[in-house]
Coordinates of C-alpha atoms in Angstrom, one line a residue:
Chain A
M1031 CA -139.1 -93.8 58.9
S1032 CA -140.1 -91.5 56.3
Q1033 CA -140.3 -92.7 52.4
S1034 CA -138.5 -89.5 51.2
V1035 CA -135.3 -90.3 53.5
L1036 CA -135.4 -94.0 53.0
W1037 CA -135.8 -93.6 49.1
E1038 CA -132.4 -91.4 49.2
V1039 CA -130.7 -94.1 50.9
V1040 CA -132.0 -97.1 48.9
K1041 CA -132.4 -95.7 45.4
G1042 CA -128.7 -96.1 44.4
N1043 CA -128.0 -99.7 46.0
N1044 CA -130.3 -101.8 47.3
A1045 CA -130.7 -105.6 47.7
F1046 CA -133.6 -105.8 45.2
L1047 CA -132.2 -103.3 42.7
V1048 CA -131.5 -105.3 39.1
K1049 CA -130.0 -103.2 36.5
R1050 CA -130.0 -105.1 33.1
N1051 CA -129.9 -103.8 29.3
G1052 CA -130.2 -100.3 30.6
L1053 CA -133.4 -101.0 32.7
T1054 CA -133.5 -100.2 36.2
L1055 CA -135.7 -102.8 37.8
S1056 CA -136.5 -104.2 41.1
T1057 CA -137.5 -107.9 42.8
D1058 CA -138.9 -106.2 45.7
P1059 CA -142.0 -108.2 46.6
F1060 CA -144.1 -105.1 47.5
N1061 CA -143.2 -103.8 43.8
N1062 CA -145.9 -104.9 41.6
T1063 CA -144.7 -102.9 38.5
G1064 CA -141.3 -104.2 38.8
V1065 CA -139.6 -101.2 37.7
Q1066 CA -137.6 -99.3 40.4
T1067 CA -139.5 -95.9 40.8
Y1068 CA -140.0 -93.9 44.1
S1069 CA -143.8 -94.6 44.2
S1070 CA -143.7 -98.3 43.4
T1071 CA -141.0 -99.4 45.6
G1072 CA -143.4 -100.7 48.5
F1073 CA -140.7 -102.0 50.9
I1074 CA -139.7 -98.5 52.1
T1075 CA -143.6 -97.3 52.7
Q1076 CA -145.8 -98.5 55.6
N1077 CA -148.8 -99.5 53.5
A1078 CA -147.9 -101.1 50.6
I1079 CA -149.3 -104.6 49.1
G1080 CA -147.3 -106.9 47.1
V1081 CA -149.0 -109.8 45.1
V1082 CA -146.7 -112.5 45.2
P1083 CA -146.7 -116.1 43.5
T1084 CA -145.7 -119.0 46.1
Q1085 CA -144.3 -122.0 45.2
S1086 CA -146.8 -124.4 43.3
K1087 CA -148.1 -127.4 45.0
V1088 CA -150.4 -129.6 42.8
N1089 CA -153.5 -129.4 44.7
Q1090 CA -153.4 -125.5 45.6
I1091 CA -155.9 -123.6 43.5
N1092 CA -154.4 -120.1 44.0
N1093 CA -150.7 -119.8 44.5
V1094 CA -151.0 -116.3 45.2
N1095 CA -150.2 -114.5 48.3
L1096 CA -150.8 -110.8 49.2
V1097 CA -148.2 -109.4 51.3
A1098 CA -149.2 -106.5 52.8
R1099 CA -146.5 -104.1 54.7
K1100 CA -146.9 -103.4 58.1
S1101 CA -145.8 -100.5 60.1
T1102 CA -145.1 -102.0 63.5
K1103 CA -141.4 -103.5 64.2
F1104 CA -142.8 -106.7 65.9
Q1105 CA -144.0 -109.9 65.0
Q1106 CA -147.6 -110.6 65.4
V1107 CA -149.3 -113.9 65.8
D1108 CA -152.8 -114.0 64.0
R1109 CA -154.9 -115.7 66.5
K1110 CA -157.4 -117.0 63.9
T1111 CA -154.9 -118.7 61.3
K1112 CA -151.8 -119.2 63.9
N1113 CA -149.8 -117.6 61.1
T1114 CA -146.8 -115.7 62.5
Q1115 CA -146.6 -112.3 60.6
S1116 CA -143.4 -111.2 60.1
V1117 CA -141.6 -108.0 61.0
Y1118 CA -142.3 -106.1 58.1
A1119 CA -145.3 -107.7 56.3
S1120 CA -148.5 -109.8 56.9
T1121 CA -149.4 -112.4 54.3
L1122 CA -152.9 -113.3 53.2
S1123 CA -153.0 -116.4 50.6
V1124 CA -155.5 -115.9 47.9
K1125 CA -156.8 -119.2 48.1
H1126 CA -160.4 -118.2 48.9
G1127 CA -161.1 -116.1 46.1
I1128 CA -159.5 -113.6 43.8
H1129 CA -162.4 -111.3 45.1
T1130 CA -161.2 -110.9 48.5
A1131 CA -157.8 -110.0 47.7
S1132 CA -159.0 -107.3 45.5
R1133 CA -161.0 -106.0 48.0
V1134 CA -157.9 -105.9 50.3
I1135 CA -156.3 -104.0 47.9
R1136 CA -158.7 -101.7 47.1
K1137 CA -159.6 -101.0 50.8
R1138 CA -155.9 -100.4 51.4
F1139 CA -155.3 -98.1 48.5
G1140 CA -158.8 -96.3 48.5
T1141 CA -159.1 -93.4 46.4
R1142 CA -155.7 -91.8 46.9
R1143 CA -153.2 -94.3 45.0
L1144 CA -155.2 -95.4 42.1
G1145 CA -151.9 -96.0 40.2
L1146 CA -150.5 -98.5 42.7
Q1147 CA -153.9 -99.8 43.1
K1148 CA -154.3 -100.5 39.6
A1149 CA -150.8 -102.1 39.4
A1150 CA -151.7 -104.5 42.3
L1151 CA -154.9 -105.5 40.7
R1152 CA -153.5 -106.3 37.4
K1153 CA -150.7 -108.0 38.8
L1154 CA -153.3 -110.3 40.8
V1155 CA -155.3 -110.7 38.0
K1156 CA -152.5 -111.9 35.7
L1157 CA -151.0 -114.3 38.3
N1158 CA -154.5 -115.7 38.9
R1159 CA -155.1 -116.3 35.2
A1160 CA -151.3 -117.9 34.9
N1161 CA -152.3 -120.4 37.9
A1162 CA -155.7 -121.2 36.2
V1163 CA -154.0 -122.1 32.9
R1164 CA -151.2 -123.9 34.8
R1165 CA -154.2 -125.9 36.8
R1166 CA -155.6 -126.7 33.6
N1167 CA -152.7 -128.2 32.1
E1168 CA -152.1 -130.0 35.5
I1169 CA -155.2 -131.7 35.3
A1170 CA -155.2 -132.4 31.7
A1171 CA -151.9 -134.1 32.2
T1172 CA -152.8 -136.3 35.3
K1173 CA -155.9 -137.1 33.3
A1174 CA -153.9 -138.4 30.2
Q1175 CA -151.6 -140.2 32.8
K1176 CA -154.4 -142.1 34.0
K1177 CA -155.5 -143.2 30.5
Chain B
M46 CA -141.1 -87.9 68.5
T47 CA -142.9 -87.3 71.8
S48 CA -143.4 -90.8 72.6
V49 CA -140.4 -93.1 73.3
P50 CA -140.3 -95.9 71.2
L51 CA -140.3 -99.1 73.1
V52 CA -138.6 -102.4 72.7
S53 CA -139.0 -106.0 74.3
V54 CA -136.2 -108.3 75.4
F55 CA -136.2 -111.7 74.3
S56 CA -135.7 -114.8 76.4
A57 CA -132.4 -116.8 74.8
D58 CA -134.4 -120.3 75.4
D59 CA -137.7 -119.4 74.0
S60 CA -138.3 -116.9 71.3
S61 CA -142.0 -116.2 71.9
K62 CA -141.0 -115.5 75.6
V63 CA -140.6 -112.1 76.6
T64 CA -138.1 -111.1 79.7
A65 CA -138.4 -107.2 79.7
K66 CA -141.6 -106.2 78.0
H67 CA -141.0 -102.6 77.5
I68 CA -137.5 -101.3 77.3
P69 CA -137.2 -97.5 76.0
L70 CA -135.1 -97.6 72.7
P71 CA -131.4 -96.1 73.3
A72 CA -131.0 -92.4 71.5
V73 CA -128.6 -93.6 69.1
F74 CA -131.6 -95.3 67.2
Q75 CA -133.0 -92.0 66.8
T76 CA -130.0 -90.6 65.2
P77 CA -130.6 -88.8 61.8
I78 CA -129.6 -91.2 59.0
R79 CA -126.6 -89.9 57.3
P80 CA -125.3 -92.2 54.3
D81 CA -123.2 -89.3 53.1
I82 CA -121.2 -89.5 56.3
V83 CA -121.3 -93.2 56.5
S84 CA -120.4 -93.3 53.0
F85 CA -117.3 -91.0 53.4
V86 CA -115.9 -92.5 56.7
H87 CA -116.3 -95.9 55.3
T88 CA -114.3 -95.2 52.0
N89 CA -111.6 -93.7 54.2
I90 CA -111.6 -96.3 57.0
A91 CA -111.5 -99.4 54.8
K92 CA -108.2 -98.4 53.6
N93 CA -106.9 -98.8 56.9
R94 CA -106.2 -102.5 56.9
R95 CA -104.1 -102.4 54.1
Q96 CA -100.6 -103.7 53.9
A97 CA -97.8 -101.9 52.5
H98 CA -96.5 -103.5 49.3
A99 CA -94.4 -102.4 46.3
V100 CA -92.8 -103.5 43.5
N101 CA -89.0 -104.3 43.4
P102 CA -87.3 -100.9 43.2
Q103 CA -84.9 -102.8 40.5
A104 CA -87.6 -104.3 38.3
G105 CA -86.7 -103.8 34.9
M106 CA -83.7 -101.6 35.5
Q107 CA -81.1 -104.4 35.9
H108 CA -79.6 -103.6 32.6
S109 CA -76.4 -101.3 31.5
A110 CA -78.9 -100.1 28.6
E111 CA -78.0 -97.2 26.7
S112 CA -79.6 -95.1 24.1
W113 CA -77.9 -95.5 20.5
G114 CA -78.6 -92.1 20.1
T115 CA -79.8 -91.1 16.3
G116 CA -78.6 -91.9 12.9
R117 CA -79.0 -95.8 13.7
A118 CA -82.4 -96.0 12.1
V119 CA -83.7 -97.2 15.4
A120 CA -85.8 -95.4 18.2
R121 CA -84.1 -93.5 20.8
I122 CA -85.0 -95.6 23.7
P123 CA -82.3 -97.1 25.6
R124 CA -81.1 -100.7 24.5
V125 CA -79.5 -103.4 26.3
S126 CA -75.8 -103.5 25.8
G127 CA -73.7 -106.3 24.9
S128 CA -73.8 -109.5 22.4
G129 CA -74.3 -112.8 22.2
T130 CA -78.1 -113.2 23.3
H131 CA -81.4 -112.2 21.8
R132 CA -81.7 -109.7 24.6
S133 CA -78.9 -107.4 23.3
G134 CA -80.2 -104.6 21.4
Q135 CA -83.5 -104.8 22.8
A136 CA -85.6 -102.1 23.9
A137 CA -85.3 -101.8 27.9
F138 CA -86.2 -99.3 30.9
G139 CA -89.2 -97.8 29.4
N140 CA -92.7 -98.4 31.0
Q141 CA -93.5 -99.4 27.1
C142 CA -90.8 -101.6 26.8
R143 CA -91.1 -105.4 27.2
K144 CA -89.3 -106.3 30.2
G145 CA -89.1 -102.7 31.1
R146 CA -89.9 -101.4 34.8
M147 CA -93.4 -100.1 35.1
S148 CA -94.2 -96.3 34.8
L149 CA -94.5 -95.0 38.6
P150 CA -93.4 -98.1 40.4
I151 CA -95.4 -98.5 43.5
K152 CA -93.2 -97.7 46.3
V153 CA -93.9 -98.9 50.0
W154 CA -94.4 -95.1 51.2
R155 CA -97.4 -94.9 49.4
R156 CA -99.8 -93.2 51.9
W157 CA -102.1 -96.3 52.8
H158 CA -104.1 -95.1 55.8
R159 CA -106.4 -92.3 56.2
R160 CA -107.4 -90.7 59.2
V161 CA -110.6 -89.5 59.7
N162 CA -112.0 -86.7 62.1
I163 CA -113.1 -88.6 65.5
K164 CA -116.5 -86.7 65.4
Q165 CA -117.0 -88.1 62.1
K166 CA -116.2 -91.6 62.9
R167 CA -118.5 -91.1 65.8
H168 CA -121.4 -89.8 63.6
A169 CA -121.1 -92.8 61.5
A170 CA -121.0 -95.2 63.9
A171 CA -124.1 -93.7 65.8
T172 CA -125.8 -93.8 62.1
A173 CA -125.1 -97.1 61.3
V174 CA -126.3 -98.5 64.8
A175 CA -129.6 -96.4 64.1
A176 CA -130.0 -98.0 60.7
T177 CA -129.7 -101.5 61.9
G178 CA -133.0 -100.5 63.8
I179 CA -134.9 -99.5 60.5
V180 CA -136.4 -102.4 58.8
P181 CA -136.4 -101.5 55.2
L182 CA -132.9 -100.6 55.4
V183 CA -132.0 -104.0 56.9
L184 CA -134.1 -105.5 54.0
A185 CA -132.2 -103.4 51.5
R186 CA -129.0 -104.8 52.6
G187 CA -130.2 -108.3 51.7
H188 CA -130.5 -109.7 55.1
R189 CA -133.3 -112.3 55.3
I190 CA -135.4 -111.3 58.3
S191 CA -138.9 -112.4 57.7
Q192 CA -138.9 -114.6 60.7
V193 CA -137.1 -112.6 63.1
P194 CA -139.5 -111.5 65.9
Q195 CA -138.4 -107.8 66.4
I196 CA -136.1 -105.2 64.9
P197 CA -133.9 -104.4 66.6
L198 CA -133.5 -107.7 68.2
V199 CA -132.6 -107.7 71.6
V200 CA -131.8 -110.9 73.7
E201 CA -131.1 -111.7 77.4
D202 CA -127.6 -112.1 78.5
K203 CA -127.8 -115.9 78.9
I204 CA -126.4 -116.1 75.0
E205 CA -123.0 -114.6 76.5
S206 CA -122.3 -117.9 78.1
Y207 CA -122.9 -120.0 75.2
E208 CA -119.8 -122.1 74.5
K209 CA -120.9 -124.6 72.2
T210 CA -121.7 -123.8 68.2
T211 CA -124.9 -126.2 68.8
D212 CA -126.2 -123.8 71.1
A213 CA -125.4 -120.8 68.9
L214 CA -126.9 -122.3 65.8
N215 CA -130.0 -123.4 67.8
F216 CA -130.4 -119.9 69.1
L217 CA -130.1 -118.5 65.5
K218 CA -132.9 -120.9 64.3
R219 CA -135.0 -120.0 67.4
F220 CA -134.9 -116.6 66.5
G221 CA -135.3 -116.7 62.6
A222 CA -131.6 -115.8 62.2
F223 CA -130.9 -119.0 60.6
E224 CA -132.2 -117.9 57.3
D225 CA -129.9 -115.3 56.9
V226 CA -127.1 -117.8 57.7
Q227 CA -128.4 -120.3 55.2
K228 CA -128.3 -117.2 52.6
V229 CA -124.6 -117.0 53.4
V230 CA -124.0 -120.6 53.0
S231 CA -125.6 -120.8 49.6
T232 CA -124.3 -117.9 48.1
K233 CA -120.4 -118.8 48.9
V234 CA -118.7 -118.3 45.6
V235 CA -114.8 -119.1 44.3
R236 CA -113.6 -115.4 43.8
A237 CA -112.9 -114.0 40.4
G238 CA -109.6 -113.1 39.7
I239 CA -106.0 -113.7 41.1
S240 CA -106.7 -113.2 44.7
K241 CA -108.2 -116.5 44.6
Q242 CA -104.5 -117.6 44.6
R243 CA -103.5 -115.3 47.1
G244 CA -105.4 -116.5 50.2
K245 CA -109.0 -115.1 49.2
K246 CA -110.5 -117.8 47.3
Y247 CA -114.2 -117.4 48.4
R248 CA -116.4 -114.5 48.7
V249 CA -118.7 -114.9 51.7
R250 CA -121.7 -112.7 52.4
K251 CA -122.5 -111.0 55.8
G252 CA -124.7 -112.5 58.1
P253 CA -126.1 -111.5 61.6
L254 CA -123.6 -109.3 63.9
V255 CA -123.9 -110.5 67.3
V256 CA -123.0 -107.6 69.9
Y257 CA -122.1 -108.5 73.6
F258 CA -121.1 -106.2 76.3
N259 CA -119.3 -108.4 79.1
E260 CA -115.8 -108.9 78.3
N261 CA -115.5 -112.5 79.7
A262 CA -118.3 -113.6 77.3
K263 CA -117.7 -116.9 76.1
L264 CA -120.0 -116.6 73.0
L265 CA -117.2 -115.6 70.5
K266 CA -115.9 -119.0 70.5
A267 CA -119.8 -120.4 70.0
F268 CA -120.4 -118.2 67.0
R269 CA -117.2 -117.8 65.4
N270 CA -117.6 -121.1 63.3
V271 CA -121.0 -120.2 62.1
P272 CA -120.6 -118.9 58.4
G273 CA -121.4 -115.2 58.0
V274 CA -121.9 -114.3 61.5
E275 CA -119.7 -112.0 63.4
V276 CA -119.3 -111.3 67.0
V277 CA -118.2 -107.7 68.7
N278 CA -118.4 -106.2 71.6
V279 CA -120.4 -103.1 72.0
T280 CA -117.3 -100.9 73.2
R281 CA -115.6 -101.6 70.2
L282 CA -118.3 -101.2 67.6
N283 CA -117.0 -101.0 64.0
L284 CA -118.5 -99.2 61.2
L285 CA -117.0 -101.7 58.9
Q286 CA -119.0 -104.4 60.5
L287 CA -122.1 -102.3 61.2
A288 CA -122.3 -100.9 57.4
P289 CA -120.4 -103.3 55.5
G290 CA -119.4 -101.9 52.0
G291 CA -120.7 -98.4 53.1
Q292 CA -124.3 -100.0 52.9
L293 CA -126.2 -98.9 56.1
G294 CA -128.6 -101.7 57.8
R295 CA -126.6 -104.8 59.0
F296 CA -128.8 -107.2 60.8
V297 CA -127.8 -107.1 64.5
I298 CA -128.6 -108.9 67.7
W299 CA -127.9 -107.2 70.6
T300 CA -127.5 -108.8 74.2
Q301 CA -129.7 -106.8 76.7
S302 CA -126.5 -105.3 78.5
A303 CA -125.0 -104.6 75.4
F304 CA -128.3 -102.7 74.4
A305 CA -128.4 -100.9 77.6
H306 CA -124.9 -99.8 77.3
L307 CA -125.6 -97.9 74.2
D308 CA -127.0 -94.9 76.0
K309 CA -123.7 -94.5 78.1
L310 CA -121.7 -95.3 75.0
F311 CA -123.2 -92.5 72.4
G312 CA -125.1 -90.5 75.1
T313 CA -128.7 -89.0 74.4
Y314 CA -130.1 -86.0 73.3
R315 CA -130.1 -84.9 77.0
Y316 CA -126.7 -85.4 77.8
S317 CA -123.7 -86.1 76.1
S318 CA -121.9 -89.6 75.8
I319 CA -120.0 -90.4 79.1
I320 CA -117.6 -92.8 77.5
K321 CA -116.7 -91.0 74.3
D322 CA -115.8 -87.5 76.1
G323 CA -117.6 -84.8 74.8
Y324 CA -119.3 -86.5 72.1
Q325 CA -123.1 -85.3 71.2
L326 CA -125.5 -87.0 69.3
L327 CA -126.1 -85.6 65.7
R328 CA -129.1 -83.5 65.3
P329 CA -131.2 -83.8 62.5
L330 CA -130.9 -81.1 59.8
I331 CA -134.8 -81.4 59.2
T332 CA -137.0 -82.1 62.2
N333 CA -139.8 -83.4 60.0
P334 CA -138.3 -85.6 56.7
D335 CA -141.6 -86.7 55.7
L336 CA -141.9 -84.7 52.3
A337 CA -145.1 -86.2 51.5
R338 CA -146.6 -85.1 54.8
I339 CA -145.5 -81.5 54.6
I340 CA -146.9 -81.0 51.3
N341 CA -150.3 -82.4 51.8
S342 CA -150.2 -80.6 55.2
N343 CA -152.7 -77.7 55.7
Q344 CA -150.1 -74.8 55.9
V345 CA -148.9 -75.7 52.7
Q346 CA -151.9 -76.7 50.9
E347 CA -153.7 -73.5 51.5
K348 CA -150.8 -71.4 50.0
V349 CA -150.4 -73.7 47.2
Q350 CA -151.9 -72.9 43.5
P351 CA -154.2 -75.5 42.1
A352 CA -152.6 -78.0 40.1
K353 CA -152.3 -77.2 36.4
T354 CA -153.7 -79.9 34.0
T355 CA -151.7 -80.4 31.3
K356 CA -154.1 -79.6 28.0
V357 CA -152.7 -81.4 25.0
L358 CA -154.2 -79.9 21.8
H359 CA -155.4 -82.2 18.7
E360 CA -155.8 -85.1 21.4
V361 CA -159.2 -85.6 19.8
Q362 CA -159.9 -85.8 15.9
K363 CA -161.1 -82.2 14.9
K364 CA -164.8 -82.4 13.4
N365 CA -166.0 -79.5 11.1
P366 CA -168.9 -77.8 13.0
L367 CA -170.3 -76.7 9.6
K368 CA -170.6 -80.3 8.9
N369 CA -171.3 -82.1 12.3
T370 CA -174.2 -80.9 14.4
K371 CA -172.7 -82.0 17.4
A372 CA -169.5 -80.4 16.8
M373 CA -171.4 -77.2 16.0
D374 CA -173.5 -77.4 19.4
R375 CA -170.2 -78.0 21.4
L376 CA -168.9 -74.5 20.2
N377 CA -172.3 -72.9 19.8
P378 CA -175.2 -73.9 22.3
Y379 CA -177.4 -71.8 20.6
A380 CA -177.1 -73.5 17.3
K381 CA -179.4 -76.2 18.4
K382 CA -182.2 -73.6 18.6
Q383 CA -181.3 -71.8 15.4
R384 CA -181.4 -75.1 13.6
A385 CA -185.0 -75.8 15.3
A386 CA -186.3 -72.4 14.4
A387 CA -185.0 -72.6 10.8
A388 CA -187.1 -75.8 10.3
A389 CA -190.1 -74.5 11.9
A390 CA -190.0 -71.6 9.6
I391 CA -189.7 -73.9 6.5
K392 CA -192.6 -75.7 8.0
A393 CA -194.6 -72.6 8.5
N394 CA -194.1 -71.4 4.7
T395 CA -195.2 -74.4 3.3
K396 CA -198.2 -74.5 5.2
G397 CA -200.4 -72.3 2.1
T398 CA -199.8 -74.6 -0.2
K399 CA -203.0 -77.1 -0.6
K400 CA -202.3 -80.5 -0.2
I401 CA -203.7 -82.3 -3.3
K402 CA -206.5 -84.6 -2.3
K403 CA -206.5 -87.8 -4.4
N404 CA -209.6 -87.7 -6.5
K405 CA -210.5 -91.1 -7.5
A406 CA -212.9 -90.0 -9.9
L407 CA -210.4 -87.8 -11.9
K408 CA -207.7 -90.5 -11.6
K409 CA -210.0 -93.0 -13.4
A410 CA -210.8 -90.1 -16.0
S411 CA -207.4 -89.5 -16.7
R412 CA -206.3 -93.0 -16.9
A413 CA -208.9 -93.8 -19.3
A414 CA -207.9 -91.0 -21.5
Y415 CA -204.4 -92.1 -21.3
N416 CA -205.2 -95.2 -22.2
K417 CA -207.0 -94.2 -25.2
V418 CA -204.5 -92.2 -26.5
A419 CA -202.0 -95.3 -25.7
A420 CA -204.4 -97.5 -27.8
S421 CA -204.4 -95.1 -30.7
L422 CA -200.9 -95.2 -30.8
N423 CA -200.9 -98.7 -30.6
D424 CA -203.3 -98.9 -33.4
A425 CA -201.4 -96.7 -35.3
T426 CA -198.2 -98.5 -35.2
K427 CA -199.7 -101.8 -35.8
A428 CA -201.3 -100.4 -39.5
A429 CA -198.0 -99.0 -39.9
V430 CA -196.4 -102.4 -39.5
Q431 CA -199.0 -104.2 -41.4
E432 CA -198.8 -102.0 -44.1
E433 CA -195.0 -102.4 -44.4
Q434 CA -195.6 -106.1 -44.7
D435 CA -198.1 -105.9 -47.1
I436 CA -195.8 -103.6 -49.6
K437 CA -193.1 -106.3 -49.0
V438 CA -195.6 -109.4 -49.9
K439 CA -197.1 -107.5 -53.1
Y440 CA -193.8 -106.3 -54.8
F441 CA -190.9 -108.4 -53.4
S442 CA -193.2 -111.7 -52.6
V443 CA -190.8 -111.9 -49.4
Q444 CA -193.4 -113.8 -47.2
K445 CA -195.8 -116.4 -48.2
G446 CA -192.9 -118.4 -49.6
A447 CA -193.8 -117.3 -53.4
A448 CA -191.3 -117.3 -55.9
Q449 CA -189.5 -113.7 -56.4
T450 CA -190.8 -112.6 -59.8
E451 CA -189.1 -109.2 -61.4

């Protein structure tokens, strides 16, 4: 379904729309800027990447997931990881490094959608840094507890 | 679309098993998405369930109130007749008065219902069905479909024979629809406003819609107690259920026979509907709605002028080219050569004058002469100073400590 048509349906009202204080924001997982605009609304496209924080567990190093929008309507099972992908997105955990994740983002957007690419990378970096800080604090807390 | 999109039918017991691999999508799902038609039809059809109500026609009018007229230093509004009570003499009848009747009291013969053209209603229903097959629209409506194996979700007819709610629940869990049910349960909220005292205490969201075909299916009873889930027969598809609130993209679970019946119900682009007499599916106004693709196509790009760049004046601080060589070079590339030529010319001009070689002997002689002069000057100064002192000693006996003689 074309992005233009979907946008006309969805721009007035959708589940991710948040209007507050005169701002039109979006909680769309595929939107890395947070503001609802035509180009940044990822769930109506077929090739967006969302950078999404996951539930924090104490031993998880990176608590960030990349959610890549798929164009097929079917669920697929990733043979290697045995993860079932959802109908609209495949998920990549950023456990093994921010570099893999950034390569995925760069490859997906290439030279065409620099704005979206930058937004995704920016969010990835920020979340990663936040995680690092949190992890550091957790370690410090456990150390203090042990003492 | 040249290739027909295909859909799998899932086994009711096992969501990973597919009973029918590739069924062609019914033509309804290719109907153009027309939110304008849906919105219009929905606002009108939603009024059809209203029950007539009215205000008591006598409310506020059960007085023999009369205006006191002018000359009594009161407003001319009708006033309650009689005496012996506070109420007497108080204003009555007007909408602005306390205890007066409302303005334009609601009558039972208000036009509660709206009729909508059949064709419009059918187009709206078709669009709504099409929207249930589009994942972003179902997401936008707020359904939780991350675990659902396929959209549109088609399941074998076995679920039509479910009688127990546990069977229904387990089925929903197997197909990832339970997340949507959980959403409904967790967002059940006491309604704001007076309606809560009038039998509408809770506001409950909509969950999945289960569509079946066979009339003697028992699944209605199995599914009806599951919060948020609605069950409907394919022949009685309701826009108010397919697009609740006028919002397209309900999460629908089809049984195989219901899904197969859709072609007969709505017809295709090759034949008109068999059941809806004379109904032909809506054709798109634009065959290719992908604007980005059109704009980027060769045919358009060939004709189009190159994009204008916005030039901002004074974006950079202005540098004076007369003082700043780089700025000058930017404006006049020849300036660099000019400067080099000028420097070379100066160098050439000064080439004639001999360079004075340092003559050591001369230097020594001149230094000696200088020293001589300096020495004689020194001597002269010394002599003068000495003379002054002598005079002082002689005539004033200042130094030597002698007493002063006059």
